[in-house]
Coordinates of C-alpha atoms and ligand atoms in Angstrom, one line a residue:
X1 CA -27.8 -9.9 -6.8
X2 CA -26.8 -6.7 -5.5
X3 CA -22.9 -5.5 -5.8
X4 CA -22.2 -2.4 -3.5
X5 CA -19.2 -1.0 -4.2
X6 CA -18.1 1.2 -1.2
X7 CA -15.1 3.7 -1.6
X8 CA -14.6 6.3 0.8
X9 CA -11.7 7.7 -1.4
X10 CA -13.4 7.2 -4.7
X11 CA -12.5 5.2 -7.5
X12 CA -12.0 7.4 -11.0
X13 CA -15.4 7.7 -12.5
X14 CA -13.8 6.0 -15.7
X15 CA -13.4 3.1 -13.1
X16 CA -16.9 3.3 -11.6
X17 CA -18.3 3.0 -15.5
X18 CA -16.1 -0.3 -16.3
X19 CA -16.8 -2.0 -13.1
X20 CA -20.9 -0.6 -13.5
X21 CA -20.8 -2.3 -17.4
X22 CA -19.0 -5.7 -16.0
X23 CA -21.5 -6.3 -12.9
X24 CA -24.4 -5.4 -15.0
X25 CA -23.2 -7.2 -18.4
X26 CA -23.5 -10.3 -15.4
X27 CA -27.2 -9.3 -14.8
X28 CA -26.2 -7.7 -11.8
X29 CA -27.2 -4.6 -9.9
X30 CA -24.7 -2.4 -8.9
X31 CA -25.1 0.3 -6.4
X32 CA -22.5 2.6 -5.0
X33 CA -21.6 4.6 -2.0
X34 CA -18.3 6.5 -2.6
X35 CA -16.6 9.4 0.0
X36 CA -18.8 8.3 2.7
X37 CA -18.0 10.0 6.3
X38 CA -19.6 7.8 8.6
X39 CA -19.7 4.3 9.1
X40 CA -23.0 3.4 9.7
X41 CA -23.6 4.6 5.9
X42 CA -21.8 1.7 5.5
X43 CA -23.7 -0.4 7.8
X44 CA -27.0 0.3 6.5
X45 CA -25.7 0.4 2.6
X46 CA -24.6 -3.6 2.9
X47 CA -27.9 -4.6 4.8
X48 CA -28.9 -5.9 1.6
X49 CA -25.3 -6.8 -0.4
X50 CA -24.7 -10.0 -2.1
X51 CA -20.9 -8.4 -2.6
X52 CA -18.7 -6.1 -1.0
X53 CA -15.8 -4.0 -3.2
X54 CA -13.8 -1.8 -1.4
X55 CA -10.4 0.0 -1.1
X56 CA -8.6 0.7 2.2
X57 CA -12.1 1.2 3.8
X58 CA -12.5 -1.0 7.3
X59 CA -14.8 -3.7 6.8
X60 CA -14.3 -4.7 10.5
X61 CA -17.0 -7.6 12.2
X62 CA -19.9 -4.7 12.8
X63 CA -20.1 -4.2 9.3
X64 CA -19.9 -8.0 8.8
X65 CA -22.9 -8.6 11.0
X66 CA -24.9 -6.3 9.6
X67 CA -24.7 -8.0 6.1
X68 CA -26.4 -11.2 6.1
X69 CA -26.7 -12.1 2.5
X70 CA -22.7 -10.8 2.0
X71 CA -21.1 -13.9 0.2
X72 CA -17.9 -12.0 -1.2
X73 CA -15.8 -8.9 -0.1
X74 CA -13.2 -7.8 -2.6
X75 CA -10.5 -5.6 -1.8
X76 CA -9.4 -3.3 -5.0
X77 CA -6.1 -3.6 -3.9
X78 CA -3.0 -5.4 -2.6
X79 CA -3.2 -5.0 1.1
X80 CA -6.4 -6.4 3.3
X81 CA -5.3 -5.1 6.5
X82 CA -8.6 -3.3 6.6
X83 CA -10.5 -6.3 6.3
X84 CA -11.5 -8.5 9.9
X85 CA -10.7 -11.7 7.9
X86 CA -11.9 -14.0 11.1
X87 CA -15.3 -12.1 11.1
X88 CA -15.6 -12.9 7.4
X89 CA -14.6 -16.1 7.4
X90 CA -16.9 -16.9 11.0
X91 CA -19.9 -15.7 8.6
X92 CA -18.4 -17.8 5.2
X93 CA -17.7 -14.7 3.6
X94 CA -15.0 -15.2 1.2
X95 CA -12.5 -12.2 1.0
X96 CA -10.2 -11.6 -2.0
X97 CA -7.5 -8.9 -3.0
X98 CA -6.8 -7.6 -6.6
X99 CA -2.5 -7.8 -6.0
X100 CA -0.6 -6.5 -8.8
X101 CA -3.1 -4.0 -10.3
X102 CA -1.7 -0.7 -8.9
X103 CA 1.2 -1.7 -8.1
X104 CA 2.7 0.4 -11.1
X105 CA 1.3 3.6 -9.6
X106 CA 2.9 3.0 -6.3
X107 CA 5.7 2.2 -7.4
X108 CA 5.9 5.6 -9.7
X109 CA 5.2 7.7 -6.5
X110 CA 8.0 6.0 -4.8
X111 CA 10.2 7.8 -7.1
X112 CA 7.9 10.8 -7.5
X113 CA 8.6 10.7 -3.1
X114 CA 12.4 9.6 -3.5
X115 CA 13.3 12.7 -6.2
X116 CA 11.5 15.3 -3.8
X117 CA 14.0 13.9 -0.5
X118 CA 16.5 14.0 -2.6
X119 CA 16.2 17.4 -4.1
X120 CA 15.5 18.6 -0.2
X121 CA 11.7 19.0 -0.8
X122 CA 12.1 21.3 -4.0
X123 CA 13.0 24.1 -1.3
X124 CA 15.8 25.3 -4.4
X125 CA 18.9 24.7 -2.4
X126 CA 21.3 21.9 -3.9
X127 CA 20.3 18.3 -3.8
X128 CA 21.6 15.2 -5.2
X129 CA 20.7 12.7 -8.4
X130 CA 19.6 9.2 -7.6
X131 CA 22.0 7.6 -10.5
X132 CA 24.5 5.3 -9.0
X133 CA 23.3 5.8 -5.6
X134 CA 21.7 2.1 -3.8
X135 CA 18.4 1.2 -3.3
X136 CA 17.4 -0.9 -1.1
X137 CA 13.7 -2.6 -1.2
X138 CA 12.0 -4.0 1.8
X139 CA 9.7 -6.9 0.1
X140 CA 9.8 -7.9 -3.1
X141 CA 6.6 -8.7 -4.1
X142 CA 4.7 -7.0 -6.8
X143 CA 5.3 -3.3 -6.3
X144 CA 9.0 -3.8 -5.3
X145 CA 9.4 -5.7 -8.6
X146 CA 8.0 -2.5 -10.2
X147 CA 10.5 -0.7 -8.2
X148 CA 13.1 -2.5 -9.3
X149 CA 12.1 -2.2 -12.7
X150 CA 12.1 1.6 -12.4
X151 CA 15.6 2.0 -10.1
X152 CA 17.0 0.5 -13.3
X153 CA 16.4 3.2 -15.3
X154 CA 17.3 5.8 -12.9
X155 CA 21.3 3.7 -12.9
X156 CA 20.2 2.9 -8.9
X157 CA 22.3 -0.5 -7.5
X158 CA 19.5 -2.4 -6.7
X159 CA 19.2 -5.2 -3.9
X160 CA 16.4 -6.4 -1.9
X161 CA 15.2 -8.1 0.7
X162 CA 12.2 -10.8 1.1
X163 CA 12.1 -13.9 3.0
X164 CA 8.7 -15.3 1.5
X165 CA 10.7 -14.8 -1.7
X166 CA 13.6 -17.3 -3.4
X167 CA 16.9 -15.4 -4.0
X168 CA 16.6 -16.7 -7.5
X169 CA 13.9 -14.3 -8.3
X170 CA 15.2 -11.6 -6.8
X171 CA 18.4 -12.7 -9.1
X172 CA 16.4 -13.2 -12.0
X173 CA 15.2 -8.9 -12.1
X174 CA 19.1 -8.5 -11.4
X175 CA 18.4 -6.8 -8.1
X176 CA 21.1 -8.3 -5.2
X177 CA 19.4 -10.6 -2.6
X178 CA 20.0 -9.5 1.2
X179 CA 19.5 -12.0 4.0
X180 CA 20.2 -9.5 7.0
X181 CA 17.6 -7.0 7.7
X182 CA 20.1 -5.0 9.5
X183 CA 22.4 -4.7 5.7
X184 CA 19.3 -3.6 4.1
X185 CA 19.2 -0.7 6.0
X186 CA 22.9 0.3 6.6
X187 CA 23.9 -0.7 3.1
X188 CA 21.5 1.6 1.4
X189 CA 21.3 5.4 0.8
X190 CA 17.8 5.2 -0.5
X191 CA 15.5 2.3 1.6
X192 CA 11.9 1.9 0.1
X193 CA 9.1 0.1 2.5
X194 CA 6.7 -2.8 1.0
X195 CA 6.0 -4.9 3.6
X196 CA 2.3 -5.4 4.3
X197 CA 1.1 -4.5 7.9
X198 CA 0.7 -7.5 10.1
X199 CA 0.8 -8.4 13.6
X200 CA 4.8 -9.5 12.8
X201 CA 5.4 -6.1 10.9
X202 CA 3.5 -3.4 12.6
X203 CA 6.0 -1.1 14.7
X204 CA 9.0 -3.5 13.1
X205 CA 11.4 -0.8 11.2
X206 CA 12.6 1.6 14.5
X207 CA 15.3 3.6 15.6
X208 CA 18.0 1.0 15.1
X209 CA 17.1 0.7 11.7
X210 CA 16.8 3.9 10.3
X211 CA 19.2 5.5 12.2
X212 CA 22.3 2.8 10.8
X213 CA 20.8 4.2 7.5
X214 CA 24.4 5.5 4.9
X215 CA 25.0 9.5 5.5
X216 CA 22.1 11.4 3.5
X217 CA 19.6 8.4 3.7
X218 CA 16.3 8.6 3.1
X219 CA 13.4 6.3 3.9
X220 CA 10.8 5.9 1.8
X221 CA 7.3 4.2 3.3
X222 CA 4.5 3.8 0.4
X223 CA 3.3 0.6 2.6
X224 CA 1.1 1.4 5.9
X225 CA 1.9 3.9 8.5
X226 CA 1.5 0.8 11.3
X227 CA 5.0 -0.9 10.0
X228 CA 6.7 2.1 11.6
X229 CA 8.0 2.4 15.1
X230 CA 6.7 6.1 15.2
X231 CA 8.8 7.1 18.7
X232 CA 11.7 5.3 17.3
X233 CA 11.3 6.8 13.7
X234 CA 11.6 10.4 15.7
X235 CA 14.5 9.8 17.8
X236 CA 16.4 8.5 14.3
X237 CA 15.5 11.6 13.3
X238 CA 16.5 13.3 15.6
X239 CA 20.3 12.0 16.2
X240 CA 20.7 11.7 12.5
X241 CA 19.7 15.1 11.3
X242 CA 21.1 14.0 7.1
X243 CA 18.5 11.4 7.1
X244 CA 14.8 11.9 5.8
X245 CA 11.8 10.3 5.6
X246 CA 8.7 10.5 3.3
X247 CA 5.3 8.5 3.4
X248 CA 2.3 7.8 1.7
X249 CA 0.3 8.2 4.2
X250 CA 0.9 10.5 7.6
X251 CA 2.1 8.7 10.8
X252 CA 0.0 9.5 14.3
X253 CA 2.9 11.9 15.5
X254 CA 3.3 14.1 11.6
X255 CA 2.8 17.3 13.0
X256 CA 5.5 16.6 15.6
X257 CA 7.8 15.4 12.8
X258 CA 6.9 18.8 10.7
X259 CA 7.4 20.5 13.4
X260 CA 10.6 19.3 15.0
X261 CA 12.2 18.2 11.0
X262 CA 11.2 20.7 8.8
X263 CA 12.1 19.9 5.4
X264 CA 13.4 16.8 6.2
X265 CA 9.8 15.0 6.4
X266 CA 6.9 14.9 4.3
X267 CA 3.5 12.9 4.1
X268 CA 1.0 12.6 1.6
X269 CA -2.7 14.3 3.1
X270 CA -4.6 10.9 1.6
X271 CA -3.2 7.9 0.6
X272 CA -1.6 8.3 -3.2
X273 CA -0.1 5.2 -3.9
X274 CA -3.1 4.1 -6.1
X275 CA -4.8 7.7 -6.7
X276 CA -3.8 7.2 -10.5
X277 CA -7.0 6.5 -13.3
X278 CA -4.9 3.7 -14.5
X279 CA -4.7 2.2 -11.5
X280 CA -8.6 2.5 -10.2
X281 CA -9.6 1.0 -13.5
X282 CA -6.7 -2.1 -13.2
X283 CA -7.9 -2.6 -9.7
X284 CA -11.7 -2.0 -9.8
X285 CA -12.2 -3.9 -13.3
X286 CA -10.1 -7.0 -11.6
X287 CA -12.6 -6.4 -8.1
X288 CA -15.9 -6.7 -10.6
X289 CA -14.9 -9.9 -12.8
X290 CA -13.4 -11.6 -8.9
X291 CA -17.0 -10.6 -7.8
X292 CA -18.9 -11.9 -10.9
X293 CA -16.2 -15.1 -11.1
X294 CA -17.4 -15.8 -7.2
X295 CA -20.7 -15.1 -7.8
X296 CA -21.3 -16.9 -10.7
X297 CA -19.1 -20.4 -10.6
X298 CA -17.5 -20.0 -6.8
X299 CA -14.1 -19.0 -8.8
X300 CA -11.7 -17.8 -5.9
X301 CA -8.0 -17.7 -7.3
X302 CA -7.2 -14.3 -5.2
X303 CA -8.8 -15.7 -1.8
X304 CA -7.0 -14.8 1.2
X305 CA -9.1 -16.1 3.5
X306 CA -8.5 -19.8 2.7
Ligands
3PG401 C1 -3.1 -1.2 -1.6 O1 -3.0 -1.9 -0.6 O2 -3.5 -1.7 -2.7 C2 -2.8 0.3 -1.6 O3 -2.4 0.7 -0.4 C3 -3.9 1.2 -2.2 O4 -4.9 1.5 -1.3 P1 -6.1 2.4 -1.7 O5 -7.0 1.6 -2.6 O6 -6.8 2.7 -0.4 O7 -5.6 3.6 -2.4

């Protein structure tokens, strides 16, 4: 059985060895292609794939169709979005995430993101401290919980919002629950985005939003690009020239936004969130023993494409 692992942003290469030693320890071939720039490398590499693991690369139904012996796609990773789950599930391909494995190292950069707004881009003018200030986080699944985990230290009020989530829970991290979308957003200085990006959420946080954001606000968006209402993101901007926004990855309209909010904007050239060793190895070991479960005794605990 062959396992291709394909990573057009690559996994650290103390990653690549643990995931090699765990398919092979299963009697498994591995074979990799990593910072691929073309997608029909990726075609013609899973021709002959028993598995799939990859990161944000788009596994979309082409590639799909041009693996016929594919029986398992992992995601190294929390969000699938790249991943055409009706293609895979039209061919029986069962698809799987890793959630919770880099969800530390997002939730660090969050900070690393929030400190740099706050300190107006390290430009050397005076900024402000994020102790005492609120925090508000958009979905509390597992990164948020690691962001609420951190906020805490920094002496942030924490609340939260997350309708797939019981208020208990929230409770239970002492973060405050928040029902209202709307007091999310107006009731916090500091507003961090970890919704996933789904035909509900894409384009759903726009100019009503961040622009009813507290005096000096700043958004932070480590979740995808698509959850944004880009035209409305700018016209916040615009009319509210204290707020500021920072992403982990760069919206369609960045250079606009550099352009026409200078110091006020900034966007990571690749996306960061996960770009830690620790990370690549949590996420990539967790991808190999999914695959090997799968392959092996049809284990599929993290299946997503029930
Ligand atoms: C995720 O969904 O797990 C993160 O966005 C990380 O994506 P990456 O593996 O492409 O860095």
């Amino acid at each position: 059985m062959k396992v291709l692992v394909a990573t057009e942003k690559p996994f650290a290469a103390t990653a690549v060895n643990s995931i090699r030693a765990v398919v092979e320890n299963a009697g498994y071939t591995l074979a990799l292609l990593e910072k691929y720039t073309d997608k029909a490398q990726l075609i013609a590499a899973v021709a002959d794939a028993d598995a799939l693991i990859v990161r944000s690369d788009k596994v979309d139904a082409q590639v799909i169709g041009a693996a016929p012996k594919l029986k398992v796609i992992v995601r190294a990773g929390a969000g699938y979005d790249n991943i055409d789950l009706e293609a895979a599930t039209a061919a029986g391909i069962c698809v799987e995430n890793t959630p919770g494995q880099n969800s530390n190292a997002v939730a660090e950069l969050v900070f690393g993101m929030a400190v740099m707004a706050a300190r107006n881009m390290f430009d050397g003018t005076s900024g402000s401290e994020l102790k005492d200030k609120t925090l508000g986080i958009h979905a509390f699944g597992q990164v948020g919980r690691n962001v609420a985990r951190i906020a805490k230290g920094f002496g942030m009020e924490v609340s939260a919002l997350d309708p797939f989530c019981p208020a208990e829970v929230i409770e239970q991290a002492g973060v405050k629950p928040v029902s209202d979308i709307k007091n999310l957003y107006s009731q916090n200085k500091v507003v961090s985005i970890h919704i996933p990006a789904t035909p509900q959420t894409k384009g759903s946080i726009g100019y009503d939003l961040i622009a009813s954001m507290p005096k000096g606000g700043i958004l932070v968006n480590t979740a995808r690009k698509e959850v944004i209402d880009e035209e409305g993101l700018r016209k916040a901007l615009a009319d509210r020239p204290d707020i500021k926004y920072v992403a982990d990855v760069k919206p369609d309209n960045a250079a606009q936004l550099e352009q026409e909010f200078t110091g006020r904007v900034f966007f990571t050239p690749k996306k960061m969130g996960a770009q830690t060793a620790e990370a690549n190895i949590n996420a990539g070991i967790a991808a190999a023993e999914q695959t090997v479960a799968f392959l092996k005794h049809g284990i599929d605990t993290f299946r997503v494409n029930r």
